[in-house]
mmCIF file with all atom_site columns, C-alpha atoms in Angstrom:
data_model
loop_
_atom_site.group_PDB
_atom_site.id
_atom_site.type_symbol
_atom_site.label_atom_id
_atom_site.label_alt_id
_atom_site.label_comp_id
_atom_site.label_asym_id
_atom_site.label_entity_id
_atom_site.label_seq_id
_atom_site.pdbx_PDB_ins_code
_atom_site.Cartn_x
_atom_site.Cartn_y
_atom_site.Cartn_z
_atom_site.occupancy
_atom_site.B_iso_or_equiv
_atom_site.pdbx_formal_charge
_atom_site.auth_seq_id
_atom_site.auth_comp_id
_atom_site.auth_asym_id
_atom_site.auth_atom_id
_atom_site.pdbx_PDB_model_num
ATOM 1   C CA . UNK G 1 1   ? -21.670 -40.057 27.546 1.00 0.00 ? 55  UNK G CA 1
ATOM 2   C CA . UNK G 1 2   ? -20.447 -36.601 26.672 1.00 0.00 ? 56  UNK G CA 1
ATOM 3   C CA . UNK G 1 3   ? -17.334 -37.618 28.723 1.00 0.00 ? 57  UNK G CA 1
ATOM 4   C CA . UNK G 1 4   ? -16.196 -40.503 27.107 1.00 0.00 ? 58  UNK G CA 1
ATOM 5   C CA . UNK G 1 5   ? -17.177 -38.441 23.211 1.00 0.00 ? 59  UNK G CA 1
ATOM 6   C CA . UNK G 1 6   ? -19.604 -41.046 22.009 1.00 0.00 ? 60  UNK G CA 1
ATOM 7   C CA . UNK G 1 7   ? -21.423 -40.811 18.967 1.00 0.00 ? 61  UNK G CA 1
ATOM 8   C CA . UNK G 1 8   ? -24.292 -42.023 20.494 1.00 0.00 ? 62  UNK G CA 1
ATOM 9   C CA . UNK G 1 9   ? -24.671 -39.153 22.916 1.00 0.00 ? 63  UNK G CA 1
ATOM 10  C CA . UNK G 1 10  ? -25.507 -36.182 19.692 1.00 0.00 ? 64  UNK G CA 1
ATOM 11  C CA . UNK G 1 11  ? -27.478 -38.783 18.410 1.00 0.00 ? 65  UNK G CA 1
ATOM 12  C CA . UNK G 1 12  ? -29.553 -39.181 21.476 1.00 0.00 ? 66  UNK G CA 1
ATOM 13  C CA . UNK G 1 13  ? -29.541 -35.329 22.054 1.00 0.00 ? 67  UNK G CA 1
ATOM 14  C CA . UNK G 1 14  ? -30.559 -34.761 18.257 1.00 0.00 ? 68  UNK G CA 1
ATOM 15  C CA . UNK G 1 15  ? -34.157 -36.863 18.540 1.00 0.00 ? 69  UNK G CA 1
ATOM 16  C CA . UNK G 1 16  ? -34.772 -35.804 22.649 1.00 0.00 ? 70  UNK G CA 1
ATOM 17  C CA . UNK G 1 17  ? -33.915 -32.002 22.916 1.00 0.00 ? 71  UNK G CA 1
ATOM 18  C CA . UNK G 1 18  ? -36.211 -29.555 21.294 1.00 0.00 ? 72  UNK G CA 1
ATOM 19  C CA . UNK G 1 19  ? -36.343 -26.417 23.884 1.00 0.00 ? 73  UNK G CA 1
ATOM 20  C CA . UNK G 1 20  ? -33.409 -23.985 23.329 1.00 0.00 ? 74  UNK G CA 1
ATOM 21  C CA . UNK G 1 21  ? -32.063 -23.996 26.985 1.00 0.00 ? 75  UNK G CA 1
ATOM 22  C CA . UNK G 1 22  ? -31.899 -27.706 26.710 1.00 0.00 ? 76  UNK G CA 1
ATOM 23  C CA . UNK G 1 23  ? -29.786 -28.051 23.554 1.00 0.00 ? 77  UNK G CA 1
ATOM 24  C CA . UNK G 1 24  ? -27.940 -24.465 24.485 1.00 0.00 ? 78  UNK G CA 1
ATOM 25  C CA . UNK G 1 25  ? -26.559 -26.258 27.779 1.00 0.00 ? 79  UNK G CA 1
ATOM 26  C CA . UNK G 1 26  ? -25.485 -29.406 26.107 1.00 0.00 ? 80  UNK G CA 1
ATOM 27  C CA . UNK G 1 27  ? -23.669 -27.897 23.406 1.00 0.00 ? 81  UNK G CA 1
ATOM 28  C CA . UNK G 1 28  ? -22.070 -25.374 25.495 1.00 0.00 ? 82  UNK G CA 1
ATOM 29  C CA . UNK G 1 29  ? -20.727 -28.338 27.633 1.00 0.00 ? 83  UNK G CA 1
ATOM 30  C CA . UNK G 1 30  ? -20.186 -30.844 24.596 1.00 0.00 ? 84  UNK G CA 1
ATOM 31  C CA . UNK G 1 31  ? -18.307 -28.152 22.721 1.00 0.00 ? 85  UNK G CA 1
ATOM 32  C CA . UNK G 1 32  ? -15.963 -27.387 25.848 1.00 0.00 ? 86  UNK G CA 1
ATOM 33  C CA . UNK G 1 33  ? -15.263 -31.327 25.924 1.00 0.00 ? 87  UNK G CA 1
ATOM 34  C CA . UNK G 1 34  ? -14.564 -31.365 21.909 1.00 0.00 ? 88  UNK G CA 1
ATOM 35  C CA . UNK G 1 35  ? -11.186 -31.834 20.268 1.00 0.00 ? 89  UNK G CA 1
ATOM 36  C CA . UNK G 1 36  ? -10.684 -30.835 16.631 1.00 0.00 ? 90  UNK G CA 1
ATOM 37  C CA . UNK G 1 37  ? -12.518 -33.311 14.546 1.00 0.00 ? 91  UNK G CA 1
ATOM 38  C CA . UNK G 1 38  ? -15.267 -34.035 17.418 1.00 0.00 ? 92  UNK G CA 1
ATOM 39  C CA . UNK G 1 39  ? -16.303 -30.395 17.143 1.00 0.00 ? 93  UNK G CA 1
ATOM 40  C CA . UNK G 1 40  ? -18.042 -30.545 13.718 1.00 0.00 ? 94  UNK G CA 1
ATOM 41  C CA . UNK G 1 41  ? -20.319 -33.357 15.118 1.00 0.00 ? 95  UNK G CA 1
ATOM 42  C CA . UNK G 1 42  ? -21.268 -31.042 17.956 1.00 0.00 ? 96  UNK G CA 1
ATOM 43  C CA . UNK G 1 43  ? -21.869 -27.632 15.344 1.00 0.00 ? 97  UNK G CA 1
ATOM 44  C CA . UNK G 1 44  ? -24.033 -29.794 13.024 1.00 0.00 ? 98  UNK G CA 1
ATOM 45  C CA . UNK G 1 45  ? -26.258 -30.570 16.188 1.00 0.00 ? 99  UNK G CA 1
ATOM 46  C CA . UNK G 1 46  ? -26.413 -26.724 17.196 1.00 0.00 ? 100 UNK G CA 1
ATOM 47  C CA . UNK G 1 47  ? -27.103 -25.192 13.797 1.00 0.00 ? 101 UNK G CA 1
ATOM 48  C CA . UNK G 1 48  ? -30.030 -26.726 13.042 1.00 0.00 ? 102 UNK G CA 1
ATOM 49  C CA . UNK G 1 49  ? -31.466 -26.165 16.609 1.00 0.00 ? 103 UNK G CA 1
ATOM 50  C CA . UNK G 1 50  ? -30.213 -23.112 17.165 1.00 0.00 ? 104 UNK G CA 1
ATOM 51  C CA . UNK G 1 51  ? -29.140 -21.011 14.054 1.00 0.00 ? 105 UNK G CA 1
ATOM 52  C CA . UNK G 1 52  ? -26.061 -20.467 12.268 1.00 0.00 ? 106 UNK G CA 1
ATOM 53  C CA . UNK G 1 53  ? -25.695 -16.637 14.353 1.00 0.00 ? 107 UNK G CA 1
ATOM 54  C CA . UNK G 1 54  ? -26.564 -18.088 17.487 1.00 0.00 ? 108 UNK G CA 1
ATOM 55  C CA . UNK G 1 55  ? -23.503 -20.771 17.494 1.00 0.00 ? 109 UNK G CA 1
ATOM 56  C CA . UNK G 1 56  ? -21.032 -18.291 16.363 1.00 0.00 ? 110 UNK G CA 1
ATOM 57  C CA . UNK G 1 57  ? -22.015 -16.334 19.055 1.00 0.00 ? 111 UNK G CA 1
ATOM 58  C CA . UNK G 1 58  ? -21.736 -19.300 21.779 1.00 0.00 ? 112 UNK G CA 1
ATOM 59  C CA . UNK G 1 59  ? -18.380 -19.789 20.427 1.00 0.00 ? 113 UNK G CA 1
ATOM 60  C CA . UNK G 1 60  ? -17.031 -16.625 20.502 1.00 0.00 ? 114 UNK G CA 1
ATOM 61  C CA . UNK G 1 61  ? -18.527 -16.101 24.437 1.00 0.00 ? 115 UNK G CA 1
ATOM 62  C CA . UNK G 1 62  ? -16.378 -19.590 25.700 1.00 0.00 ? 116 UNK G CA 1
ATOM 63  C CA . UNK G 1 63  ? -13.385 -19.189 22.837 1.00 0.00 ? 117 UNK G CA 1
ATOM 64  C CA . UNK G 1 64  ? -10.076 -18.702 24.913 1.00 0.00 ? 118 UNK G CA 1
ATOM 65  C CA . UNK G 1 65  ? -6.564  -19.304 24.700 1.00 0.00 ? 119 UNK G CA 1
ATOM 66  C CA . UNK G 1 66  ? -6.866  -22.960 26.291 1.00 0.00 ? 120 UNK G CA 1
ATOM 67  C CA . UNK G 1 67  ? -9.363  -24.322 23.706 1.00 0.00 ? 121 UNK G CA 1
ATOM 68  C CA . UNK G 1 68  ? -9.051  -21.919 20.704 1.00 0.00 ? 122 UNK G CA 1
ATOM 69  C CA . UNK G 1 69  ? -12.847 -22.912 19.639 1.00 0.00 ? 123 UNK G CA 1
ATOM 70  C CA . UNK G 1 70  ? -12.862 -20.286 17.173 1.00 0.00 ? 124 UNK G CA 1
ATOM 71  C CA . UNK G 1 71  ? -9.925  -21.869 15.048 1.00 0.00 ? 125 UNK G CA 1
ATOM 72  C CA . UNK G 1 72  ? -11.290 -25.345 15.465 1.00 0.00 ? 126 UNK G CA 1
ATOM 73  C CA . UNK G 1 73  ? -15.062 -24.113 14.109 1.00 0.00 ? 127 UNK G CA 1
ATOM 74  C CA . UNK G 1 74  ? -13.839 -22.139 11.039 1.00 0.00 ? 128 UNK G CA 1
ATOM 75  C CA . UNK G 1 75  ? -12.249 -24.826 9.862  1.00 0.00 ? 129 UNK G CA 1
ATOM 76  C CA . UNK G 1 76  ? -15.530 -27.182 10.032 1.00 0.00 ? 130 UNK G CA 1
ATOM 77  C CA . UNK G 1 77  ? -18.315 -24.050 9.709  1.00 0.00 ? 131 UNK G CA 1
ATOM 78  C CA . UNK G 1 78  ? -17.367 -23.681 5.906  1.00 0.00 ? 132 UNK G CA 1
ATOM 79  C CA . UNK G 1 79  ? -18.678 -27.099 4.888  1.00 0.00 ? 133 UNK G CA 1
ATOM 80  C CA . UNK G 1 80  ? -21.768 -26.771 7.222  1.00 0.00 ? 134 UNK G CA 1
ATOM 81  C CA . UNK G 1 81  ? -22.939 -23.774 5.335  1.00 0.00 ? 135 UNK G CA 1
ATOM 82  C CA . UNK G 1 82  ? -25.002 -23.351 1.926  1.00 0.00 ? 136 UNK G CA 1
ATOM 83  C CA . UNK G 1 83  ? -23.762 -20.988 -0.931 1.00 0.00 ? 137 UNK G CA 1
ATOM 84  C CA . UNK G 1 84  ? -26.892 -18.898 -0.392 1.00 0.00 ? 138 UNK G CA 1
ATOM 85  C CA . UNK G 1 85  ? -26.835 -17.924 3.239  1.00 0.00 ? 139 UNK G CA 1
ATOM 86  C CA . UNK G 1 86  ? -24.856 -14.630 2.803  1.00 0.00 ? 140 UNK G CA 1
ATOM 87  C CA . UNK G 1 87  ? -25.706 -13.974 6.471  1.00 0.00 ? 141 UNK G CA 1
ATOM 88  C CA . UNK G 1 88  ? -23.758 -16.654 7.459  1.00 0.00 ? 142 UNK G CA 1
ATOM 89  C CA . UNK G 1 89  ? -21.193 -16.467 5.425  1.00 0.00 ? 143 UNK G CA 1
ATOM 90  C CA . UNK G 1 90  ? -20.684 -12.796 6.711  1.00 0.00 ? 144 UNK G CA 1
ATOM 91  C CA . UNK G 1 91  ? -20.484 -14.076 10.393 1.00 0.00 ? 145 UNK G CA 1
ATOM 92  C CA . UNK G 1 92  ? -18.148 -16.893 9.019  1.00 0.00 ? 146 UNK G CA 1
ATOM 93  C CA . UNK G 1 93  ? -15.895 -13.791 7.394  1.00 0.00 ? 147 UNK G CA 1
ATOM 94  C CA . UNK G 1 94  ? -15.819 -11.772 10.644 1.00 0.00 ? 148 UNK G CA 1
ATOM 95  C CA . UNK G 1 95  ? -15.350 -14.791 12.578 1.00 0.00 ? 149 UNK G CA 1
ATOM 96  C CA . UNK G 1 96  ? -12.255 -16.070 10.517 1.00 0.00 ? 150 UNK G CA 1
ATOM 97  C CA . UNK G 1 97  ? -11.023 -12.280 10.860 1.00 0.00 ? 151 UNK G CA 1
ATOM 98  C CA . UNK G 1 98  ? -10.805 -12.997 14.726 1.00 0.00 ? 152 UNK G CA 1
ATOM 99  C CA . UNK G 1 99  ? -8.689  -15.645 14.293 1.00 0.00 ? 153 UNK G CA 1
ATOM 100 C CA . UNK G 1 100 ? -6.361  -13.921 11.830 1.00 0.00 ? 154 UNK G CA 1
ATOM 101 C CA . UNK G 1 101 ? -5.964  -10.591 14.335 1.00 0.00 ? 155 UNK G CA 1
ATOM 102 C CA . UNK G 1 102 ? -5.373  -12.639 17.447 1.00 0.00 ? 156 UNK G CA 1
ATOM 103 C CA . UNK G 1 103 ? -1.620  -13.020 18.458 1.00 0.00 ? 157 UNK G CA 1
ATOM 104 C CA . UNK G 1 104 ? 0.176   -16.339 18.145 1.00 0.00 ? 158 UNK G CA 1
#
């Protein structure tokens, strides 16, 4: 299901995964298979199972220059944080900062 990007499959994942490994493994491998757009439906799954610090972190460890996850999740992370987590928006800022230093 992850293969052919359905909906369905986060969905699914979203009511059946609750152990960390579990949802870890899936989004690692969902997140890999994400374009652009399909990407926020695959952070808003994480965060809430995982934590804001822990997805950043996933997404720095499998960011390279073939799927440039880091520009693809600041765009989306903005909108999938509240005004008063100041954690997360600190991670956001450092993470956005990565994406400005690294060479076109």
């Amino acid at each position: 299901m992850v293969e052919q990007k359905s909906l369905v499959t986060i969905v699914i994942a979203k009511k059946v995964l609750h152990t960390r490994y579990y949802v870890t493994r899936l989004f690692k491998y969902g997140v890999l298979k994400a374009n652009a757009q399909s990407i926020k439906l695959w952070l808003e799954f994480a965060i809430p199972k995982l934590g804001f610090k822990s997805v950043v972190k996933l997404i720095e460890d499998l960011n390279d220059d073939s799927n440039r996850l880091i520009e693809k999740a600041v765009y989306w992370l903005p909108m999938l944080i509240s005004e008063n987590e100041k954690r997360s928006w600190n991670l956001l800022e450092k993470l956005t900062e990565k994406v400005n230093c690294s060479p076109i």
